[in-house]
Amino acid sequence: MASKMTPSSYAVLALLYLKPWTGYELTQQAQRSLRYAWPKSTRLLYSEPKKLVERGYATTYKEKAGNRSRNVYEITPEGRLALAVWTQSRTQPPRMEIEALLRLLFADHGSTQDLFRALDELEADIGEHHQAIVELMASYLEGGHPFPERTHLSVLFATFQIDMFKAIERWIEFARGEIAEWQTTKDLGMDPRTETLTRLLANDQTPLNK
C-alpha cells in the first residue's frame, strides 16, 4: 500500500512540476524554497520522491554522471492532476514551533538570565533569516530567481516572512523590557502590570501597537 500523501509530499510534487530533479537536487531545492514555510528534515524530504513513484505521481530514470548513474525523478500526468486537486483542498491549521516561546512558558523553572539568553538566541536566529530574505529579494532584482515566471509568488510570500520577522523582533524588544522589571520568574501571578496587559489583550489590543 502506498504511503499517505502529506503537505510535504505535495510540496515535493510541486517542485517536480517545475522540472525533473535527482533526489539530491530535489532535497536541496526543497530546503532552500520550503524552509521558511514548511521546514522538514533532509531524511524526510529524501523519502518523498519514492513515495510519489509508488503512487504513480512520478517516474524515475537513470542518468549518467561521470562514472556513476543517478536517479532522476519526473512528474507524471497523474501527478499533475493530484497537484491540482490538492490546491483545491482544505488547508491544515497553521502551527508555530519556536523553542524560545516554550522556554518562556516554563521560565519559572529557571532564572530571568536564562530567559534573556533564550531571547538573545531567538533574536540572532530571526535576524539571520530576516537578512537572508532581504538579500534574496535583492538578488531577484538582478534576475536571480531560478524560475523567474514564479517571481510574483515568491515575492508575495516574502512580504509575509519579513512582516513576521519584524513582528517577532518588536516582540523580543518588548519582552526584554517586561522581564527587566521582574525580580524572579516565579509566582508573580496577576500583579498590576500583568492585569494591565491582560485587559489590553482581552480587548484584542496589544501594547506593541501603542
Short mmCIF file of C-alpha atoms in Angstrom, two decimals:
data_model
loop_
_atom_site.label_atom_id
_atom_site.label_comp_id
_atom_site.label_asym_id
_atom_site.label_seq_id
_atom_site.Cartn_x
_atom_site.Cartn_y
_atom_site.Cartn_z
CA MET A 1 0.00 0.00 0.00
CA ALA A 2 1.34 3.43 -0.95
CA SER A 3 2.16 5.81 1.89
CA LYS A 4 -0.28 8.58 2.76
CA MET A 5 0.26 11.88 0.98
CA THR A 6 1.18 14.78 3.26
CA PRO A 7 1.73 18.50 2.58
CA SER A 8 5.45 17.65 2.29
CA SER A 9 4.60 15.13 -0.43
CA TYR A 10 2.65 17.73 -2.39
CA ALA A 11 5.40 20.32 -1.93
CA VAL A 12 7.94 17.94 -3.47
CA LEU A 13 5.44 17.09 -6.22
CA ALA A 14 5.10 20.82 -6.96
CA LEU A 15 8.88 21.07 -7.31
CA LEU A 16 8.80 18.17 -9.78
CA TYR A 17 6.21 20.11 -11.76
CA LEU A 18 8.91 22.73 -12.39
CA LYS A 19 11.49 20.31 -13.82
CA PRO A 20 12.98 16.83 -13.33
CA TRP A 21 15.42 16.56 -10.42
CA THR A 22 17.75 14.00 -8.92
CA GLY A 23 16.94 13.02 -5.35
CA TYR A 24 19.82 15.13 -4.06
CA GLU A 25 18.86 18.17 -6.17
CA LEU A 26 15.25 17.86 -5.08
CA THR A 27 16.19 17.74 -1.40
CA GLN A 28 18.48 20.76 -1.74
CA GLN A 29 15.85 22.77 -3.61
CA ALA A 30 13.18 21.81 -1.08
CA GLN A 31 15.37 23.00 1.79
CA ARG A 32 16.00 26.31 0.01
CA SER A 33 12.44 27.03 -1.04
CA LEU A 34 10.42 25.44 1.77
CA ARG A 35 12.45 26.06 4.91
CA TYR A 36 10.51 29.17 5.97
CA ALA A 37 7.04 27.78 5.20
CA TRP A 38 7.36 24.04 5.73
CA PRO A 39 10.68 23.09 7.37
CA LYS A 40 11.33 19.36 7.32
CA SER A 41 14.36 17.16 7.88
CA THR A 42 16.57 16.11 4.99
CA ARG A 43 15.78 12.48 5.75
CA LEU A 44 12.04 13.08 5.42
CA LEU A 45 12.37 15.09 2.21
CA TYR A 46 14.65 12.47 0.67
CA SER A 47 11.97 9.79 1.15
CA GLU A 48 9.20 11.76 -0.56
CA PRO A 49 10.16 11.13 -4.23
CA LYS A 50 9.99 7.36 -3.71
CA LYS A 51 6.54 7.79 -2.19
CA LEU A 52 5.43 9.71 -5.28
CA VAL A 53 6.75 6.97 -7.56
CA GLU A 54 4.79 4.37 -5.56
CA ARG A 55 1.61 6.33 -6.15
CA GLY A 56 2.28 6.81 -9.85
CA TYR A 57 2.66 10.57 -9.42
CA ALA A 58 6.30 10.49 -10.53
CA THR A 59 8.58 8.27 -12.57
CA THR A 60 12.30 7.73 -12.25
CA TYR A 61 15.04 7.06 -14.77
CA LYS A 62 18.81 6.68 -14.65
CA GLU A 63 21.12 9.49 -15.73
CA LYS A 64 24.87 9.20 -16.23
CA ALA A 65 27.02 11.41 -14.01
CA GLY A 66 30.65 10.68 -14.83
CA ASN A 67 31.35 7.07 -13.96
CA ARG A 68 28.22 6.81 -11.88
CA SER A 69 24.49 6.89 -12.54
CA ARG A 70 21.83 8.64 -10.53
CA ASN A 71 18.06 8.53 -10.29
CA VAL A 72 16.15 11.42 -11.83
CA TYR A 73 12.52 12.00 -10.83
CA GLU A 74 9.88 13.42 -13.16
CA ILE A 75 6.20 14.22 -12.60
CA THR A 76 3.53 12.18 -14.42
CA PRO A 77 0.14 13.33 -15.76
CA GLU A 78 -1.43 11.67 -12.71
CA GLY A 79 0.90 13.72 -10.53
CA ARG A 80 -0.13 16.94 -12.25
CA LEU A 81 -3.78 16.08 -11.64
CA ALA A 82 -3.12 15.22 -7.98
CA LEU A 83 -1.34 18.54 -7.53
CA ALA A 84 -4.32 20.43 -8.98
CA VAL A 85 -6.73 18.57 -6.68
CA TRP A 86 -4.54 19.35 -3.65
CA THR A 87 -4.61 23.10 -4.36
CA GLN A 88 -8.41 22.97 -4.06
CA SER A 89 -8.48 21.01 -0.79
CA ARG A 90 -8.80 22.34 2.77
CA THR A 91 -5.51 23.55 4.24
CA GLN A 92 -4.19 22.29 7.56
CA PRO A 93 -4.38 24.66 10.55
CA PRO A 94 -1.15 26.66 11.00
CA ARG A 95 1.43 25.56 13.55
CA MET A 96 4.23 27.55 15.11
CA GLU A 97 7.28 25.98 16.74
CA ILE A 98 9.63 28.43 18.49
CA GLU A 99 11.60 26.92 21.34
CA ALA A 100 12.24 30.32 22.91
CA LEU A 101 8.47 30.66 23.44
CA LEU A 102 8.39 27.21 25.02
CA ARG A 103 11.20 28.34 27.33
CA LEU A 104 9.10 31.40 28.22
CA LEU A 105 6.08 29.27 29.14
CA PHE A 106 8.22 27.27 31.58
CA ALA A 107 10.60 30.05 32.62
CA ASP A 108 9.61 29.60 36.27
CA HIS A 109 11.99 26.62 36.28
CA GLY A 110 14.91 28.93 35.54
CA SER A 111 16.11 32.49 36.02
CA THR A 112 15.49 35.78 34.24
CA GLN A 113 19.01 35.47 32.83
CA ASP A 114 18.06 32.14 31.26
CA LEU A 115 15.09 33.86 29.66
CA PHE A 116 17.17 36.78 28.40
CA ARG A 117 19.60 34.31 26.83
CA ALA A 118 16.75 32.50 25.06
CA LEU A 119 15.51 35.82 23.68
CA ASP A 120 19.02 36.75 22.52
CA GLU A 121 19.30 33.46 20.66
CA LEU A 122 15.87 33.91 19.09
CA GLU A 123 16.79 37.42 18.00
CA ALA A 124 20.02 36.18 16.40
CA ASP A 125 18.24 33.39 14.53
CA ILE A 126 15.39 35.61 13.34
CA GLY A 127 17.86 38.30 12.31
CA GLU A 128 19.77 35.78 10.20
CA HIS A 129 16.59 34.61 8.46
CA HIS A 130 15.42 38.20 8.00
CA GLN A 131 18.67 39.26 6.36
CA ALA A 132 18.67 36.18 4.13
CA ILE A 133 15.25 37.11 2.73
CA VAL A 134 16.30 40.73 2.18
CA GLU A 135 19.37 39.55 0.25
CA LEU A 136 17.28 37.06 -1.71
CA MET A 137 14.89 39.82 -2.80
CA ALA A 138 17.85 41.95 -3.87
CA SER A 139 19.09 39.05 -5.99
CA TYR A 140 15.69 38.86 -7.71
CA LEU A 141 16.14 42.45 -8.88
CA GLU A 142 19.31 41.25 -10.61
CA GLY A 143 17.48 38.40 -12.32
CA GLY A 144 18.48 35.81 -9.73
CA HIS A 145 15.20 33.91 -9.40
CA PRO A 146 15.76 30.33 -10.66
CA PHE A 147 12.19 30.27 -12.03
CA PRO A 148 11.51 33.91 -12.99
CA GLU A 149 7.95 33.21 -14.12
CA ARG A 150 7.15 32.46 -10.46
CA THR A 151 8.68 35.64 -9.02
CA HIS A 152 5.29 37.14 -8.09
CA LEU A 153 4.55 34.15 -5.84
CA SER A 154 7.94 34.23 -4.12
CA VAL A 155 7.73 37.97 -3.50
CA LEU A 156 4.23 37.82 -2.01
CA PHE A 157 5.43 35.03 0.28
CA ALA A 158 8.48 37.11 1.22
CA THR A 159 6.25 40.01 2.33
CA PHE A 160 4.67 37.64 4.87
CA GLN A 161 8.07 36.45 6.03
CA ILE A 162 9.57 39.90 6.50
CA ASP A 163 6.47 41.22 8.28
CA MET A 164 6.55 38.16 10.57
CA PHE A 165 10.26 38.59 11.32
CA LYS A 166 9.76 42.27 12.12
CA ALA A 167 6.83 41.44 14.41
CA ILE A 168 8.94 38.89 16.28
CA GLU A 169 11.81 41.38 16.58
CA ARG A 170 9.43 44.01 18.01
CA TRP A 171 8.03 41.48 20.48
CA ILE A 172 11.54 40.49 21.64
CA GLU A 173 12.32 44.13 22.44
CA PHE A 174 9.02 44.45 24.33
CA ALA A 175 9.57 41.18 26.23
CA ARG A 176 13.03 42.26 27.34
CA GLY A 177 11.55 45.41 28.86
CA GLU A 178 8.91 43.43 30.72
CA ILE A 179 11.33 40.81 32.06
CA ALA A 180 13.75 43.53 33.17
CA GLU A 181 11.13 44.55 35.75
CA TRP A 182 10.87 41.04 37.19
CA GLN A 183 12.89 40.16 40.27
CA THR A 184 12.23 36.49 39.57
CA THR A 185 10.40 34.31 37.06
CA LYS A 186 8.37 32.62 39.82
CA ASP A 187 4.98 33.31 41.42
CA LEU A 188 4.36 36.84 40.09
CA GLY A 189 0.80 35.91 39.16
CA MET A 190 -1.76 38.62 38.36
CA ASP A 191 0.25 41.61 39.54
CA PRO A 192 -0.83 45.13 38.44
CA ARG A 193 1.30 45.12 35.28
CA THR A 194 0.08 41.67 34.25
CA GLU A 195 -3.51 42.77 34.84
CA THR A 196 -2.98 45.81 32.60
CA LEU A 197 -1.61 43.62 29.81
CA THR A 198 -4.40 41.09 30.26
CA ARG A 199 -7.08 43.78 29.94
CA LEU A 200 -5.48 45.02 26.72
CA LEU A 201 -5.37 41.53 25.24
CA ALA A 202 -8.95 40.78 26.35
CA ASN A 203 -9.98 43.77 24.22
CA ASP A 204 -7.99 42.49 21.24
CA GLN A 205 -5.32 45.15 21.74
CA THR A 206 -1.59 44.82 22.25
CA PRO A 207 0.96 47.11 23.90
CA LEU A 208 3.22 46.62 20.88
CA ASN A 209 0.86 48.80 18.82
CA LYS A 210 0.95 51.70 21.24
#
